[in-house]
XYZ file of C-alpha atoms in Angstrom:
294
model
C 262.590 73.303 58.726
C 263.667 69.952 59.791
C 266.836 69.970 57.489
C 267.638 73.203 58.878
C 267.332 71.799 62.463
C 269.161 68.654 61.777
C 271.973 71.105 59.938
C 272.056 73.232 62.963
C 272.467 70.109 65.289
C 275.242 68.945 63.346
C 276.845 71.990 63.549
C 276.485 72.338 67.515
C 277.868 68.649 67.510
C 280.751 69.010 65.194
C 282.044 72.249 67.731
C 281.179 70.719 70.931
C 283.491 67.979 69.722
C 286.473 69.906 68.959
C 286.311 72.110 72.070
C 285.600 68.453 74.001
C 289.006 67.338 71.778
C 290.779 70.540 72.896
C 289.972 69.928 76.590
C 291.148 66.261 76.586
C 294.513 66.698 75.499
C 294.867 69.552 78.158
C 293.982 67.119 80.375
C 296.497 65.143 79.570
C 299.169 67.479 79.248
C 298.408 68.470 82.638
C 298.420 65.292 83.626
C 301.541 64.060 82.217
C 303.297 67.488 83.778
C 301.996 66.671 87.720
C 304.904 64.016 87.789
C 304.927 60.811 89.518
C 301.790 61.034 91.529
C 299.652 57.923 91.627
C 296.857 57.557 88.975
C 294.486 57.455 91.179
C 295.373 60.514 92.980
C 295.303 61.929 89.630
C 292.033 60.483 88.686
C 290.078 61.530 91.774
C 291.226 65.429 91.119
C 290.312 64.914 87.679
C 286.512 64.210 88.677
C 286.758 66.351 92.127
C 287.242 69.527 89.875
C 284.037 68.419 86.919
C 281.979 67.465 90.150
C 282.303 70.882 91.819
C 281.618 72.418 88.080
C 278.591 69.673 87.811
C 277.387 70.530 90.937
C 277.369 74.487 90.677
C 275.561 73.864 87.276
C 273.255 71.780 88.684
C 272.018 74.432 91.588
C 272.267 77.276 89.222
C 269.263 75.265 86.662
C 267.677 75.393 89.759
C 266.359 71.909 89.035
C 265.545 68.876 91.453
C 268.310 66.386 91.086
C 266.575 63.184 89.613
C 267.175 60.677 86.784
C 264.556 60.302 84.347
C 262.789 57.243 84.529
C 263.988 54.301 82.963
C 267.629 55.850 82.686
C 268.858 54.933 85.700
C 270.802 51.075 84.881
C 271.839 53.582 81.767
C 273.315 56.439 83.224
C 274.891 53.736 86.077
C 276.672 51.484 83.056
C 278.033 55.336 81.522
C 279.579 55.692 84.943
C 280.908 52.629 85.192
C 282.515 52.453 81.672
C 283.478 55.907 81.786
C 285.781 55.358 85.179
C 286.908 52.174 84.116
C 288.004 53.796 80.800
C 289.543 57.158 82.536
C 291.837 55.307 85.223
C 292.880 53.512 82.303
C 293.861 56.469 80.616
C 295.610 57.917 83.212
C 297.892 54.846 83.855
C 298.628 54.976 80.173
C 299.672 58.772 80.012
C 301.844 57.895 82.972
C 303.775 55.173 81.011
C 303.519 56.352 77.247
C 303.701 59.354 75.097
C 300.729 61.703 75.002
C 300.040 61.264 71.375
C 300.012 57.085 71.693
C 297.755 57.594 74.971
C 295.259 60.168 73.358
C 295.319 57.785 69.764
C 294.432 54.344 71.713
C 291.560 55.830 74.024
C 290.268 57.285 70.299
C 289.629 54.035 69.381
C 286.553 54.359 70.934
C 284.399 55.651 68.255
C 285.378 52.482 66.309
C 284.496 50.638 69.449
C 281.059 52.803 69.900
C 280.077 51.507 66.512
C 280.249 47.711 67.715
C 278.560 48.796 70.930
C 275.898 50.999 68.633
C 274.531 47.427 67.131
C 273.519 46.016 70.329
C 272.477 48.918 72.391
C 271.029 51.024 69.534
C 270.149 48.862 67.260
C 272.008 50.663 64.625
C 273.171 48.344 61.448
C 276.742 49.207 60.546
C 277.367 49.439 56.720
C 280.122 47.723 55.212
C 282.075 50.814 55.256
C 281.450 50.183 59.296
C 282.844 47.005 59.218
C 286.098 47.370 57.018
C 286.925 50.772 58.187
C 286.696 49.082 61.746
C 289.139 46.141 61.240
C 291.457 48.456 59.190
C 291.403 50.716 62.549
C 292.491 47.650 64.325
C 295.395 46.999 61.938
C 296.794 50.232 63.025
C 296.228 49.931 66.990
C 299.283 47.105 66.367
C 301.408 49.944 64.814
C 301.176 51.964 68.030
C 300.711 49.121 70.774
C 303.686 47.177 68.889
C 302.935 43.459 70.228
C 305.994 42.182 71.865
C 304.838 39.412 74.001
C 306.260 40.636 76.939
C 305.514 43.187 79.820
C 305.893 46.135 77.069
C 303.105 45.659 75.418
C 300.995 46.030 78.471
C 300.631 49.712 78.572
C 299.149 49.850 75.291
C 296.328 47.241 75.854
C 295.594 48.773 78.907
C 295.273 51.729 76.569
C 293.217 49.608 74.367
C 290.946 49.073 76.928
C 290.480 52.869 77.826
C 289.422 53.192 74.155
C 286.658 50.644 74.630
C 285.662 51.527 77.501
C 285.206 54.896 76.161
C 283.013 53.763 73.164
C 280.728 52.055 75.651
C 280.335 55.044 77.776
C 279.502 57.379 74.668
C 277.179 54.810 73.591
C 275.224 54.548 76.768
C 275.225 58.772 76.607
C 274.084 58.873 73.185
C 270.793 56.540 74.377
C 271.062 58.415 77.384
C 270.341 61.575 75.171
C 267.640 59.951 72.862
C 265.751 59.275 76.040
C 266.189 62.640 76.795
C 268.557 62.969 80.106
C 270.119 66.391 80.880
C 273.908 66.775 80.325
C 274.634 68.166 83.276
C 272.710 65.241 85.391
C 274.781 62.920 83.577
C 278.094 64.576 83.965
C 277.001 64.737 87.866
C 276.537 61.204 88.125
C 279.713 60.025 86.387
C 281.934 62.652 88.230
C 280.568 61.801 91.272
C 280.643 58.066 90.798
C 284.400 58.257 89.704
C 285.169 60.225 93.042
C 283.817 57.420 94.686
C 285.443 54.929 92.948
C 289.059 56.382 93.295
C 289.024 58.184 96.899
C 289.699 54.608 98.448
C 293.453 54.392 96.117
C 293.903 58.096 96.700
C 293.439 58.200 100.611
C 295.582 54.626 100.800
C 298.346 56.139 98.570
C 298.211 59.282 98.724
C 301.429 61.429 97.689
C 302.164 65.132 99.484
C 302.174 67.344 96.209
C 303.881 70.514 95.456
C 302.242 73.398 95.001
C 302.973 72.897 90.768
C 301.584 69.545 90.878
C 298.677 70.747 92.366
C 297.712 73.737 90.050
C 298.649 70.653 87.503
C 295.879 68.514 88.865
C 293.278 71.045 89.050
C 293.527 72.402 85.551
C 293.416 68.899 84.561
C 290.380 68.770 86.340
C 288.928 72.148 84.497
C 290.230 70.784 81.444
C 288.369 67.520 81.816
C 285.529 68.923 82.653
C 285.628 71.409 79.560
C 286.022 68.129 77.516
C 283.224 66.270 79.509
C 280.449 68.687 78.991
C 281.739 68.652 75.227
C 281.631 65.265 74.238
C 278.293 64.422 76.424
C 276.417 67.357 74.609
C 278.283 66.587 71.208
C 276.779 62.934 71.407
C 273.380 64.366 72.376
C 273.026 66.879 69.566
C 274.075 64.138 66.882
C 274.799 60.462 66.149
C 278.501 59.143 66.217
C 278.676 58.150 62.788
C 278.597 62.230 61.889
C 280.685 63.562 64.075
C 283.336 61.357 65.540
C 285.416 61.614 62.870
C 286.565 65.172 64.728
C 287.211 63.644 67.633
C 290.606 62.754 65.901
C 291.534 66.542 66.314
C 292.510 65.424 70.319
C 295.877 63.542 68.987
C 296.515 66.280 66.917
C 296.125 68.545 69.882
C 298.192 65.900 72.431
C 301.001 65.352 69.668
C 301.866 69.250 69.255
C 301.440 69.720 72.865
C 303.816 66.954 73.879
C 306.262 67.552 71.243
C 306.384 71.546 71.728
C 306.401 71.456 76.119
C 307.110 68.074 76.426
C 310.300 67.522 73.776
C 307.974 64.055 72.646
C 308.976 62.335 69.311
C 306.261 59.653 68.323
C 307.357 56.976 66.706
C 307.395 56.132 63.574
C 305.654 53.198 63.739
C 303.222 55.033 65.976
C 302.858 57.942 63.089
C 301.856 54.876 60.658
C 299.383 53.798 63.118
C 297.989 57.628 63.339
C 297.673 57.893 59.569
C 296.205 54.129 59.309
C 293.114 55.253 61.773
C 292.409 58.773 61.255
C 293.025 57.948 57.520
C 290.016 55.518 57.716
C 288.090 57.662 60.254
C 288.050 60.212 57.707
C 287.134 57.657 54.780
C 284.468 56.399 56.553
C 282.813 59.540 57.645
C 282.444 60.677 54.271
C 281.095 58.005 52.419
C 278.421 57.734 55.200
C 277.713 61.297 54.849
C 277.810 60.720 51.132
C 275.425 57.601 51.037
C 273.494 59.412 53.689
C 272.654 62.494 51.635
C 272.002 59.866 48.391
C 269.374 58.354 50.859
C 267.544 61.417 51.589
C-alpha cells in the first residue's frame, strides 16, 4: 500500500509540475508582450492577480488563516527568496530572450540541491555533485561572460535561479511540516505585493488597455504555475521530479519563437542541451539507484 501511495504521489508531482511549467512560461510570454512597463509594475500585478486567487481559496476552505507552528521564520524566508527571485526574473525577461530567461531561473533545482544539504539534511550523491558543476558549465554558454555591462542580465538571471532553489527548498520543508498550499501561496503573494507596491506607485506607467489584459493573465498564469510547483514540491522530493521542470524552456522557446519571431542562440542552445542533458542524466540514475535501494 505504501508503494502504491508513494507511486501515486509521484504521479500527482510529476503533473503538477508540468502544468506549474506550462503556467510559467505564460507568464512570461505575457510578460514580455506588456512592453516597456517597469518590472515592478509588472511584478506587483503578477502577485495582485495569485493574491486575489489565494485569497478566494482561502475563504472558500473556510479555514482560519494561521501558520502552523514552528513554520513561521520558514514560510517568511520562502517569501523572501521567492520575491527576490521573481523581480529578478522579470528584469531578465525584460532584457533577454524568453528561452535564456526561463533556462537561468531553472537553475534552481541544481541550486535546491545545494540548499537541500543544509536545510534538509539531504546528502547529495556524486551524481549530485557532477551533474551540478556540469549544469554550471552550461549557465556560461547562455550568460556568455564578457566582462562588461552585458553580462549583467544574465547573472541577475543567475540569481533568480537561486533564489528560486531556496524558495522551493524552504516549501518542500514547509510541506514535510505539513503547511497548506494555499496558506503558503497567500503569504508569498501577499508579501511580494508588499514588497513591490512602493516601485510601482513611485514609477508607475499609464497602461493600455492590451498591456493590461497582458499583466493580468500573467498574473492568472503565475498563479496557475504557483499553486503547481508549491503542491508539486509537497507531494514529492526534488530529486524525482525536477527534472520536468525543464519542460518550462521548452514551453518559453516555442512560445517566443512562434509569437515572438525569437532565435536563441546558438551558444545558448549548447547551454540548453548541456543542463537539461544532465538534468535528465541525473534523474535517472537516482531513480535507478533508488529503486536498487529498495
Amino acid at each position: 500500500m505504501k508503494e502504491v501511495d508513494k507511486l501515486n504521489n509521484q504521479t500527482k508531482g510529476i503533473l503538477c509540475i508540468i502544468a506549474a511549467s506550462l503556467g510559467f512560461s505564460l507568464m512570461t510570454f505575457f510578460v514580455k508582450m506588456a512592453g516597456d512597463l517597469p518590472t515592478m509594475e509588472k511584478a506587483f500585478f503578477r502577485n495582485f492577480v495569485a493574491l486575489i486567487v489565494a485569497s478566494f481559496l482561502l475563504i472558500k476552505s473556510g479555514d482560519i488563516f494561521a501558520i502552523k507552528s514552528g513554520c513561521k521564520l520558514d514560510v517568511f524566508l520562502r517569501c523572501l527568496f521567492g520575491t527576490s527571485g521573481l523581480i529578478a526574473n522579470f528584469y531578465t525577461i525584460d532584457k533577454l530572450n524568453i528561452a535564456d530567461s526561463n533556462m537561468l531561473n531553472k537553475m534552481s533545482p541544481f541550486f535546491a540541491i545545494i540548499a537541500s544539504v543544509f536545510l534538509l539534511k539531504e546528502k547529495p550523491t556524486k551524481i549530485d555533485i557532477i551533474a551540478t558543476v556540469t549544469a554550471f558549465i552550461g549557465v556560461l554558454f547562455v550568460v556568455r561572460p564578457t566582462g562588461d555591462m552585458a553580462m549583467v542580465p544574465g547573472l541577475i538571471g543567475l540569481y533568480g535561479g537561486f533564489a528560486a532553489g531556496m524558495a522551493y527548498t524552504f516549501v518542500r520543508r514547509l510541506g514535510k511540516k505539513g503547511e497548506k498550499t494555499r496558506v503558503i501561496v497567500f503569504c508569498f503573494s501577499a508579501f511580494s505585493c508588499l514588497v513591490t507596491l512602493p516601485g510601482f506607485v513611485m514609477n508607475f506607467v499609464p497602461m493600455s488597455a492590451a498591456q493590461l489584459v497582458c499583466l493580468l493573465l500573467a498574473g492568472l498564469s503565475a498563479t496557475m504555475g504557483q499553486f503547481g510547483i508549491t503542491s508539486a514540491y509537497k507531494f514529492s522530493p526534488a530529486k524525482r521530479i525536477a527534472v520536468y521542470d525543464y519542460t518550462q524552456v521548452v514551453f518559453a522557446a516555442l512560445l517566443g519563437l512562434f509569437f515572438l519571431n525569437e532565435t536563441p542562440h546558438f551558444l545558448s542552445i549548447i547551454g540548453y542541451v548541456i543542463i537539461i542533458g544532465v538534468a535528465v542524466i541525473r534523474s535517472r540514475i537516482n531513480l535507478r539507484t533508488s529503486e536498487e535501494i529498495t
